[in-house]
Coordinates of C-alpha atoms (C1' of nucleotides) in Angstrom, one line a residue:
Chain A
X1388 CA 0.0 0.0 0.0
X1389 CA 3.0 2.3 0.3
X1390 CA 3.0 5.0 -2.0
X1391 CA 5.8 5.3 -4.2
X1392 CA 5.2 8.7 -4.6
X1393 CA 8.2 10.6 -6.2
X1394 CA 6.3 13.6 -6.2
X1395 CA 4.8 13.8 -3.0
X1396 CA 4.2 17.1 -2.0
X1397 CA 2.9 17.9 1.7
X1398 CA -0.3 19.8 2.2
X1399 CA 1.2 23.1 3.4
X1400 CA 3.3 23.1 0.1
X1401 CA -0.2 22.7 -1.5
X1402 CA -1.8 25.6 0.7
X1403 CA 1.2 27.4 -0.1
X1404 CA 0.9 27.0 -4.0
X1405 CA -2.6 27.9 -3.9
X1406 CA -1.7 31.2 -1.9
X1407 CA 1.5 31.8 -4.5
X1408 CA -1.4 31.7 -7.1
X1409 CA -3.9 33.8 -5.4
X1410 CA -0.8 36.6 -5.0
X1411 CA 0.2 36.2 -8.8
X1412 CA -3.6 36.5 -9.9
X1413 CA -3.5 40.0 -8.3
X1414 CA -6.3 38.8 -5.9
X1415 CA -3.9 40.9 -2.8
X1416 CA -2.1 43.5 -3.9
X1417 CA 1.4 44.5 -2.5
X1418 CA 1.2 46.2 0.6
X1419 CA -2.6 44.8 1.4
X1420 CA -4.0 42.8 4.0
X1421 CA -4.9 38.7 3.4
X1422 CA -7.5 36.8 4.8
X1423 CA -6.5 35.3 8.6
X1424 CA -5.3 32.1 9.0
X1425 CA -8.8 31.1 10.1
X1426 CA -10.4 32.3 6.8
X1427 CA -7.7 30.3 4.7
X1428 CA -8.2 27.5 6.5
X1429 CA -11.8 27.3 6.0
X1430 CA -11.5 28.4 2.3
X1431 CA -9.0 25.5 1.9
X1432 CA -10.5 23.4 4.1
X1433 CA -7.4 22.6 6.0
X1434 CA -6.3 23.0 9.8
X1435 CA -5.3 26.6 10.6
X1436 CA -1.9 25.0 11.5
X1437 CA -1.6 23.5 7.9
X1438 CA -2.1 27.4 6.4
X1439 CA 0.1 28.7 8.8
X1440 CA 3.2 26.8 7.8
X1441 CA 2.6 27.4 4.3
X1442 CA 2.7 31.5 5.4
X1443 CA 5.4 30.5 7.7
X1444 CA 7.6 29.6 4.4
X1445 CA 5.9 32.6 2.5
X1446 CA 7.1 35.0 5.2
X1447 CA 10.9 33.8 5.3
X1448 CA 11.4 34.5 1.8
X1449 CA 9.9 37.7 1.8
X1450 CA 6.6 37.2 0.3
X1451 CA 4.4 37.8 3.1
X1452 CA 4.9 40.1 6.2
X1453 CA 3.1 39.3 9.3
X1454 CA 2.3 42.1 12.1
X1455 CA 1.3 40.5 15.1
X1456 CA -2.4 41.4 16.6
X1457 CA -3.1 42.9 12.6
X1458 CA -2.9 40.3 10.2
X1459 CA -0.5 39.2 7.4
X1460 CA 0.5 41.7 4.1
X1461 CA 1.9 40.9 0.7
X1462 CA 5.5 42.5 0.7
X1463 CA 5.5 45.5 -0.9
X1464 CA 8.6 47.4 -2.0
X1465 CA 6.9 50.6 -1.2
X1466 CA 7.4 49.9 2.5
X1467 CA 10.1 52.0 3.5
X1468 CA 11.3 49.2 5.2
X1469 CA 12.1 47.1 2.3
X1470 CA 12.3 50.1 -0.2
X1471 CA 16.2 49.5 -1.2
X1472 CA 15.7 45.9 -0.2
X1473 CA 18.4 44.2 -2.5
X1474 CA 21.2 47.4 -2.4
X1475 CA 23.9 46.6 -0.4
X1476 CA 26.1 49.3 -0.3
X1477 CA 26.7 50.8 2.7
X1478 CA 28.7 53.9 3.5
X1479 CA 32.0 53.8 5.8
X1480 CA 31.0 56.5 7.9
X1481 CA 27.7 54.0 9.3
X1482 CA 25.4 57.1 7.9
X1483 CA 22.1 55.7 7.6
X1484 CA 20.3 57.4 4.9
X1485 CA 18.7 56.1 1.7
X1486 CA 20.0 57.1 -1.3
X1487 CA 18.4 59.2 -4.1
X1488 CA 18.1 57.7 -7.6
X1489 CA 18.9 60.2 -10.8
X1490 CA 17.6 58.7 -14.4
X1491 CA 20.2 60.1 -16.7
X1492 CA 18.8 57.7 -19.7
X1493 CA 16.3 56.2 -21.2
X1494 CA 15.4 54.6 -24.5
X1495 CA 14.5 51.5 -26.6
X1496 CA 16.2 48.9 -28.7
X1497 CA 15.8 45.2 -29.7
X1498 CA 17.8 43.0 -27.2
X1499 CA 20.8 41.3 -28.4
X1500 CA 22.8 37.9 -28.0
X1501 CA 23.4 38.8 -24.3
X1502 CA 20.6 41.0 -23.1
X1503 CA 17.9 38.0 -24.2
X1504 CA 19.8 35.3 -22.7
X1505 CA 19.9 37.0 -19.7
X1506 CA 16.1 38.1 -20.0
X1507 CA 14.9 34.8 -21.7
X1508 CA 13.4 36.6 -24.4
X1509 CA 13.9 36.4 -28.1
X1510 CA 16.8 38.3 -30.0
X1511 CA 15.7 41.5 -30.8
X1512 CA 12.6 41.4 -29.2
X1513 CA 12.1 45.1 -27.7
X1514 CA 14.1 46.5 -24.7
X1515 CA 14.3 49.7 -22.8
X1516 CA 17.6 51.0 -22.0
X1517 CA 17.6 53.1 -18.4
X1518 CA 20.8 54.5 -16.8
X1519 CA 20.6 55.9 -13.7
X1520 CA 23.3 57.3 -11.0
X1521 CA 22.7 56.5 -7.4
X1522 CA 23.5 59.2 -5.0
X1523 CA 24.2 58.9 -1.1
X1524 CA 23.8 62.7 0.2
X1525 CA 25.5 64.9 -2.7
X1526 CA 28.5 61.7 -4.0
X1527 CA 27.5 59.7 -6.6
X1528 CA 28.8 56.1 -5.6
X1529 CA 26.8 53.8 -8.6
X1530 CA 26.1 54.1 -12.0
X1531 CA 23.4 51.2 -13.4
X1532 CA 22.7 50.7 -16.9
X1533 CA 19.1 48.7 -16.6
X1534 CA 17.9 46.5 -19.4
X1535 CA 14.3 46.1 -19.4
X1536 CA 12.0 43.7 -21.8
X1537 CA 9.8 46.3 -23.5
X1538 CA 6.7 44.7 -23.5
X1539 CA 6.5 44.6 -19.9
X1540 CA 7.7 48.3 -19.2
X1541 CA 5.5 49.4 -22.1
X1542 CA 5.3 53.4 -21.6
X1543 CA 8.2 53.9 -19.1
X1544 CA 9.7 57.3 -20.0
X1545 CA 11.9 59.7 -18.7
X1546 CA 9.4 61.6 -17.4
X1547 CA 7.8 58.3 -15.7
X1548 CA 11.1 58.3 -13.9
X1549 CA 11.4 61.7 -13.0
X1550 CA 8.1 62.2 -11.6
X1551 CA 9.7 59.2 -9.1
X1552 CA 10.9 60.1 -5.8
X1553 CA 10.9 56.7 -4.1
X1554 CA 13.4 53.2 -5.6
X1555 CA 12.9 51.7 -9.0
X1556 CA 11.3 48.5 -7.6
X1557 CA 8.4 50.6 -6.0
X1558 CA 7.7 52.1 -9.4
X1559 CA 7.7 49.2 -10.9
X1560 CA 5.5 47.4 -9.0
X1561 CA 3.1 50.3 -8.7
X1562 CA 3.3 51.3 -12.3
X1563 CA 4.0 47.8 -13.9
X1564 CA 2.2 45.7 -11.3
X1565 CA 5.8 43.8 -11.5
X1566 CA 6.5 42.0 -7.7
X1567 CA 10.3 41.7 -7.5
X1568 CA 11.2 38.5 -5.2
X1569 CA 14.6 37.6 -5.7
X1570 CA 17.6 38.5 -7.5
X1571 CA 21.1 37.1 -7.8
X1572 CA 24.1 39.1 -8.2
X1573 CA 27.6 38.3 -10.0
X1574 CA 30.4 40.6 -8.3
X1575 CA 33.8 41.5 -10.3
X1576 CA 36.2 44.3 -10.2
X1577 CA 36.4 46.7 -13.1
X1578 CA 38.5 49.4 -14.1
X1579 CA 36.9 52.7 -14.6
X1580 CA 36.6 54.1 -18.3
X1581 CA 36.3 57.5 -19.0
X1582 CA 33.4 58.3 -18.9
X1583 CA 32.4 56.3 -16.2
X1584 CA 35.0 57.8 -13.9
X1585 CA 33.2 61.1 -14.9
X1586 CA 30.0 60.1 -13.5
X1587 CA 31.4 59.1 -10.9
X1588 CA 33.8 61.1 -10.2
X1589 CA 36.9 59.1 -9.8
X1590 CA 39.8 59.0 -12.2
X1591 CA 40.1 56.7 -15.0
X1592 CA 41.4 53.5 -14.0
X1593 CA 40.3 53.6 -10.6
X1594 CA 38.9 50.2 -9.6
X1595 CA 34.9 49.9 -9.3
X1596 CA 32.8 46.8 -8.3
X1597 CA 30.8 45.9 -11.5
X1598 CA 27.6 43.9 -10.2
X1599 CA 25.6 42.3 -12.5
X1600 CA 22.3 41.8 -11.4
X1601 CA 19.2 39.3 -12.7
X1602 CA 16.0 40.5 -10.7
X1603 CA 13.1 37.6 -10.9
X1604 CA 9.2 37.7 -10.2
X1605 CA 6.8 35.1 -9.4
X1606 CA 7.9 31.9 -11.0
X1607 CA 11.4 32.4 -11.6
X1608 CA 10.8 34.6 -14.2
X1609 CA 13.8 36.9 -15.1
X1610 CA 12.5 40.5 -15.8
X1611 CA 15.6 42.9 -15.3
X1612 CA 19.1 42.7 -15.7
X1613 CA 21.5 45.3 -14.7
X1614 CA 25.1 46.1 -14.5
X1615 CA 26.3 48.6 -11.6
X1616 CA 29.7 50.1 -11.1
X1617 CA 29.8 50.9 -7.9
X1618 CA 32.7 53.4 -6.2
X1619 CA 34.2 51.9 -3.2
X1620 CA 36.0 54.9 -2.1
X1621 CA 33.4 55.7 0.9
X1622 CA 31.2 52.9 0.5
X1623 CA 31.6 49.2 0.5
X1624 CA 29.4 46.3 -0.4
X1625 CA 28.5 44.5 3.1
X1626 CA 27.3 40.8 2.6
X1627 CA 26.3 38.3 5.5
X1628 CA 27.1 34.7 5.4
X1629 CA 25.5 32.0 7.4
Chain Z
X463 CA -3.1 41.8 34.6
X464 CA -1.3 42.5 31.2
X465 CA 2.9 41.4 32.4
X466 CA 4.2 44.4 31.0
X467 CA 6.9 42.4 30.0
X468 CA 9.2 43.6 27.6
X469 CA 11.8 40.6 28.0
X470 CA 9.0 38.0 27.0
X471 CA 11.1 35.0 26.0
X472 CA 8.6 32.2 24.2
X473 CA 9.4 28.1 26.0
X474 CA 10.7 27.0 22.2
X475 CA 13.6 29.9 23.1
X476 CA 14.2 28.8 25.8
X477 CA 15.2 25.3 24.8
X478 CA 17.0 27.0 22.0
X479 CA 18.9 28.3 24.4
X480 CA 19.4 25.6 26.3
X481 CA 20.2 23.2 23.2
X482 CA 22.5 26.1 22.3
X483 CA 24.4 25.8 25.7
X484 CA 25.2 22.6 25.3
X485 CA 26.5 23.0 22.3
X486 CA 29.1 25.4 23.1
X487 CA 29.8 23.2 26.2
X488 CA 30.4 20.9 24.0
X489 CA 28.2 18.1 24.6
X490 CA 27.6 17.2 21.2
X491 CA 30.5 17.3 18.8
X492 CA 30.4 18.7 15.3
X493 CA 29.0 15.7 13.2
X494 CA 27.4 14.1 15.5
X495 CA 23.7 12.7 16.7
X496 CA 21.7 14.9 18.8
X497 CA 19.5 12.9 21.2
X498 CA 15.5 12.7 19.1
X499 CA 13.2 15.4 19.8
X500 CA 11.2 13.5 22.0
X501 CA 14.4 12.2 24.0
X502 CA 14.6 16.6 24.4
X503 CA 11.1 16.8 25.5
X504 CA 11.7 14.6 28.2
X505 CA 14.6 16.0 29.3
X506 CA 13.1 19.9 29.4
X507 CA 10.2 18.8 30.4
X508 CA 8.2 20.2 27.0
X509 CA 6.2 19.3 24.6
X510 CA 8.1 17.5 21.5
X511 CA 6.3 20.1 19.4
X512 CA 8.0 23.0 21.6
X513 CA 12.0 21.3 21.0
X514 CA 10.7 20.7 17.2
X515 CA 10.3 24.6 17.0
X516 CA 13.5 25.4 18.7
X517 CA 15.3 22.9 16.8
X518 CA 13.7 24.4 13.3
X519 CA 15.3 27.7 13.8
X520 CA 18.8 26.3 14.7
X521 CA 18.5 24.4 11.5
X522 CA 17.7 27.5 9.3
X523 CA 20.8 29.1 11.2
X524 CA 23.0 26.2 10.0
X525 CA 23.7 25.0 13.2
X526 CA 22.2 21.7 13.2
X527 CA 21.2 19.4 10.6
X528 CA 18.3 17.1 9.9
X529 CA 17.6 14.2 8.6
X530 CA 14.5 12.5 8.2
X531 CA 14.3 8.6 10.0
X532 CA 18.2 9.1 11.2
X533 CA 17.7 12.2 13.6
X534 CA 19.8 15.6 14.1
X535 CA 23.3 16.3 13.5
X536 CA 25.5 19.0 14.8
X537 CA 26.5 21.2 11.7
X538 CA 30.2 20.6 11.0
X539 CA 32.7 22.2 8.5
X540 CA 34.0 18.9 7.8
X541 CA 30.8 18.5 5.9
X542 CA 32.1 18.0 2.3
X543 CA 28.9 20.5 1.6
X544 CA 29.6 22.9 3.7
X545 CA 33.4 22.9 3.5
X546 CA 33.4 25.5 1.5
X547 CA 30.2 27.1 2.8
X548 CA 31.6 31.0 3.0
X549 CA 33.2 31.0 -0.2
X550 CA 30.9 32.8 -2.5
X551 CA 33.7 32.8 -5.7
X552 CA 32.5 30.8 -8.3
X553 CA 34.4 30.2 -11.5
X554 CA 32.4 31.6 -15.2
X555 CA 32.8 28.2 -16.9
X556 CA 31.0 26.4 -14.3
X557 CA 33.5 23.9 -12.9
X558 CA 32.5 22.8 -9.8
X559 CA 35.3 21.3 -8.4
X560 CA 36.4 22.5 -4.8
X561 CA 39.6 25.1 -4.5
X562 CA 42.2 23.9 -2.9
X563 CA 44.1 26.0 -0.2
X564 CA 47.8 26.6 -0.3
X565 CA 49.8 28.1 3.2
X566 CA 52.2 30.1 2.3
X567 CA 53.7 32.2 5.3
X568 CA 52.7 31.7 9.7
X569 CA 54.1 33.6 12.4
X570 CA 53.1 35.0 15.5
X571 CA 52.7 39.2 16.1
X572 CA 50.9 41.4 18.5
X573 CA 47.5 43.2 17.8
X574 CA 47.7 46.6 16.7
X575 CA 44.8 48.8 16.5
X576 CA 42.3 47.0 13.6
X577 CA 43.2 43.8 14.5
X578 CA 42.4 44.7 18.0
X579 CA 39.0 46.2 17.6
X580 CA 37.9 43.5 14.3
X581 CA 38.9 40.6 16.9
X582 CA 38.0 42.3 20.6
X583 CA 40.7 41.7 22.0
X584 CA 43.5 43.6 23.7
X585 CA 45.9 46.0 21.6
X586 CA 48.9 44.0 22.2
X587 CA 47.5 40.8 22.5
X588 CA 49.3 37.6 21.2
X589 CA 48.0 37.1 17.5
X590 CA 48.8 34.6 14.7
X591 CA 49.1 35.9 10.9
X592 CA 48.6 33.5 8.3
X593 CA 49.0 33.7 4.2
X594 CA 47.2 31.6 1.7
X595 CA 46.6 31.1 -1.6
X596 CA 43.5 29.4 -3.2
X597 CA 43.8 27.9 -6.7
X598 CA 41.1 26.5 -8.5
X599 CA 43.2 24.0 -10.3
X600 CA 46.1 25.5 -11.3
X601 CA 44.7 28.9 -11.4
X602 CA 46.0 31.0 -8.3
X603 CA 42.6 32.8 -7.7
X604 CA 42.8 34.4 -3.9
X605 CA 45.7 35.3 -1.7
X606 CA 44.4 35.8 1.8
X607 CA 46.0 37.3 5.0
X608 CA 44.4 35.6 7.9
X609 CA 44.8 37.1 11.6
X610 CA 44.0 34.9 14.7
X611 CA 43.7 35.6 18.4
X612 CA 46.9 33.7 19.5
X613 CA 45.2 32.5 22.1
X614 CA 42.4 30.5 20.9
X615 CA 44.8 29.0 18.1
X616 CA 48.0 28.2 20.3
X617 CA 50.2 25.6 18.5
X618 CA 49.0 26.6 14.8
X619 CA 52.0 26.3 12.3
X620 CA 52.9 25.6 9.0
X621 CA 53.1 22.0 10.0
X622 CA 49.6 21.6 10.7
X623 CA 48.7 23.8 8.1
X624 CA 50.6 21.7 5.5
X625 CA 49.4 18.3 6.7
X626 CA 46.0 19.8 5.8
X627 CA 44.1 19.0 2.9
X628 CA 40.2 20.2 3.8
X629 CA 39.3 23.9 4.2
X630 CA 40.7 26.0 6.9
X631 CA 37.9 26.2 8.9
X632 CA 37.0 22.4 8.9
X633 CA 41.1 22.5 10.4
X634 CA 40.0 25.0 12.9
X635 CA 36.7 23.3 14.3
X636 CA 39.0 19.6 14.5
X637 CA 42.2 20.5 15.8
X638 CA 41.2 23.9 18.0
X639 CA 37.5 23.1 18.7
X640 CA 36.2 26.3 17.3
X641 CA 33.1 26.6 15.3
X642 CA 32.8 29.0 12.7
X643 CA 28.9 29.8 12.8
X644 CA 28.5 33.1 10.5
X645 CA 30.4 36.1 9.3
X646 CA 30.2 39.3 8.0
X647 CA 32.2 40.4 4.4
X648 CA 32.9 43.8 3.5
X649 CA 33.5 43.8 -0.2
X650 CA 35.5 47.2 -2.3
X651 CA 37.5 46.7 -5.7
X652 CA 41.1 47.7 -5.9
X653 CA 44.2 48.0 -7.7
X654 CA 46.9 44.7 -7.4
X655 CA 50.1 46.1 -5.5
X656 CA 53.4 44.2 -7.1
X657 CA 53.8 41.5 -5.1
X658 CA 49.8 39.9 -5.3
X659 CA 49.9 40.8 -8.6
X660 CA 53.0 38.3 -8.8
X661 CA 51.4 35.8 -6.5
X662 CA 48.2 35.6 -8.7
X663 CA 49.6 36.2 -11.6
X664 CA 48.0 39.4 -12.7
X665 CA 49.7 42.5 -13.8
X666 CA 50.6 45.3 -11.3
X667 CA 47.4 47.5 -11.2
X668 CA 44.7 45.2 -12.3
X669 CA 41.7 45.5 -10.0
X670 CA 41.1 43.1 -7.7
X671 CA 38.2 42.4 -5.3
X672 CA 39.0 43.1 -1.5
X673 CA 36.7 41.1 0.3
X674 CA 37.0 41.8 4.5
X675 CA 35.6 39.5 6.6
X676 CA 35.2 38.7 10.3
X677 CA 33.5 34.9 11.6
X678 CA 32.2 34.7 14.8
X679 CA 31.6 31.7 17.1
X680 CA 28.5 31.2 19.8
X681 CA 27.7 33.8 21.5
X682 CA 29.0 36.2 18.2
X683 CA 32.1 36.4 19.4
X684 CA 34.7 37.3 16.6
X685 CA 37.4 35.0 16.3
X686 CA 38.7 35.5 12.6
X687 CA 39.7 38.5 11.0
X688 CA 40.6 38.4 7.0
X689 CA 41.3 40.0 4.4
X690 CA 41.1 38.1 0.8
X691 CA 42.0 39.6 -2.5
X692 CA 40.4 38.1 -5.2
X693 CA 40.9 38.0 -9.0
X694 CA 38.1 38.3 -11.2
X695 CA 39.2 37.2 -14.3
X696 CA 38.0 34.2 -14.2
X697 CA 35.8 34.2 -11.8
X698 CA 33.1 36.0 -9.7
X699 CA 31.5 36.9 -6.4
X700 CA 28.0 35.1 -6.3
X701 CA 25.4 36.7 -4.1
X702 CA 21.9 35.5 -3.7
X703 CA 19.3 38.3 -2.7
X704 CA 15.5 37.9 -1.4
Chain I
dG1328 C1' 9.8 -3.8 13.1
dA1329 C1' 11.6 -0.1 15.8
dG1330 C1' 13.2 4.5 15.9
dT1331 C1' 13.7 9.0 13.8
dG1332 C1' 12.1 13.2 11.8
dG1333 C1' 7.8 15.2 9.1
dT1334 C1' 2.9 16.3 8.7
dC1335 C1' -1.7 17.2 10.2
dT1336 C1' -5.2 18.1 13.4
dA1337 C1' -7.9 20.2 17.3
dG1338 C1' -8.1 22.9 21.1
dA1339 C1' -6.6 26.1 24.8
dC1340 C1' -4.5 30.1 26.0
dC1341 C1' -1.3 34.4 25.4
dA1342 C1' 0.3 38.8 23.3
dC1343 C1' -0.8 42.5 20.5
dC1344 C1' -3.7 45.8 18.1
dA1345 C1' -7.8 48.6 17.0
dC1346 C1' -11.9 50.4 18.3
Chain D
dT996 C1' -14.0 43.7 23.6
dG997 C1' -13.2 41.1 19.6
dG998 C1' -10.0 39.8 16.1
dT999 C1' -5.3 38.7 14.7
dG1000 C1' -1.1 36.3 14.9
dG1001 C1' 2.0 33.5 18.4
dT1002 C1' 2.7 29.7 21.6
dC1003 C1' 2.0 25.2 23.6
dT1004 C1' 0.1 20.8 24.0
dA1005 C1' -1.3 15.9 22.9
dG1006 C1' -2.1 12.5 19.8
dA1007 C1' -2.4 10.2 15.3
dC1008 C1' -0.4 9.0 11.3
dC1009 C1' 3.3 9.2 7.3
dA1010 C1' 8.0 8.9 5.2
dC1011 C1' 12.6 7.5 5.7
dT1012 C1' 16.5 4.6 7.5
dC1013 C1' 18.6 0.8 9.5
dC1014 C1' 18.6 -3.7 11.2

DNA sequence: GAGTGGTCTAGACCACCAC
DNA sequence: TGGTGGTCTAGACCACTCC
């Protein structure tokens, strides 16, 4: 009678699917409310220890928040908390504050060999083009250059961007309805050209961190890719390991 | 009624607590069987349900290991999955295979001012400085200067570290008893002085990654103080964000 | 078959928040 | 005061490993 199941799933994994679906259909939006515990169990006609293990997993990987005595939230990059989520740069000096984001760029094109393997999208299938500087206080410390796949960010625009006073991710997902979950980052070190060491205001030749960065939404999908050079000279990039 | 009780510890961290004693008192050696959760139970006096939780978050911390119908392990670095569990460099081709680490210098100095505050200890103090190289292959990729309260690592030598083939830290945790549980890396990019450029065979100049880090025991007490540089020709720094 | 961790349930009570 | 998540318990059963 044993099962031989090589696909067993447990029912929290279940639960937790059919709450992953419920978030991708748009049924909670970011930064909203979900139904208790108690609700989802009876809509899913499990325990209410069943759905809470499934939000358990949802809330360690930064899907769902939950607020004791309130309820639980979809994660919202708008949260001020969470609003430069996946930047690690931090200044030597242990200043605190977030940094401002200038759009210098912006503009289409039709991806190339590298741009759509990166963004599993056809070759020369539409892109947009962004390049931004990243200021802490008055120093610029990054320069990104942002590939987008256009017909996702249809209508992003300069002035889209400028009218933007918070991070990229929140105007994504409130303009684009695009949930950022998880990103992966490859780290080298670069020399500065020209006019890079302009931006940035370092000599040529100085040595920058070039991070090159795939962001992913709900299933895995890739959806940006970026490269950064970032200026170590007052900052550094601060990673913990466990 | 209400406690008022703004050191509210929850019974499952409690036992954490407890199971985390005895791990530092060494009760259970790296590797090693815990006793079940219900053998735990008994022995707090708790539900199995309450050790189960406790034991949950020390496994999502890395410090202990399950395994379903065997029981729980103490997390060790002689782990062949985890012997390299810090090292985020990953080589662009893909290769897998594990780097292999090379001494090169070991001798004893006193702490002066960084090494002093990154390791909390006296200035002054007895320390041990250590050089290594890592190759992947034949490929010299990192040359890292190591600094070690003397103290904690009395007797360490070039003999012992040349009769070693497994990582340092897997070294560490069998011959000095010390667990490495997390650490912290502070990443900039800079310019290759003569002599690294020589040892990792790169030309005077080229930029390099320079990737600080301190590990800490139990009880987050810092017991390692580094400073790798890395080349990034070949390889890069992977970093997974969510 | 015996022992381990893994899942699922049901119920009681606590801590926190809003009204 | 009522609703939410958070803790704790007890018991049943499943999946995996080893003998």
């Amino acid at each position: 009678m044993s099962q031989e199941s090589p696909t067993f799933s447990p029912l929290y994994r279940q639960i937790k699917s059919l709450i992953l679906q419920a978030l991708e259909s748009g049924e909670w939006r970011p930064g909203q409310v979900i139904p208790s515990e108690q609700e989802l169990a009876t809509r899913f006609s499990v325990s209410q220890g069943t759905v809470r293990k499934a939000i358990d997993e949802m809330a360690a990987e930064n899907l769902l928040v939950r607020k004791q005595g309130k309820g639980t939230y979809v994660a919202s990059h708008n949260d001020p908390r969470a609003m430069f989520r996946f930047l690690r740069l931090v200044p030597m000096d242990g200043d605190l504050s977030h940094p401002q984001s200038v759009p210098l760029d912006c503009w289409r094109a039709k991806a190339g060999q590298e741009a759509s393997r990166m963004l599993g999208i056809e070759q020369g299938a539409p892109i947009i083009i962004l390049r931004r500087l990243l200021r802490f206080g008055t120093k610029p410390v990054v320069i990104d250059e942002i590939y987008l796949p256009g017909e996702i960010f249809q209508g992003l625009s300069m002035e889209t961007l400028q009218g933007w006073s918070g991070s990229l991710y929140s105007l994504f997902e409130t303009r684009f309805g695009l949930r950022m979950i998880r990103a992966q980052e490859r780290i080298r070190a670069v020399a500065a050209d020209r006019s890079t060491g302009e931006a940035l205001k370092v000599a040529e030749g100085t040595p920058l961190l070039s991070v090159e960065r795939v962001t992913y939404t709900y299933g895995d999908k890739p959806v940006e890719w970026r490269r950064g050079l970032y200026s170590t000279a007052e900052h550094f990039y601060l990673n913990e390991l466990s």
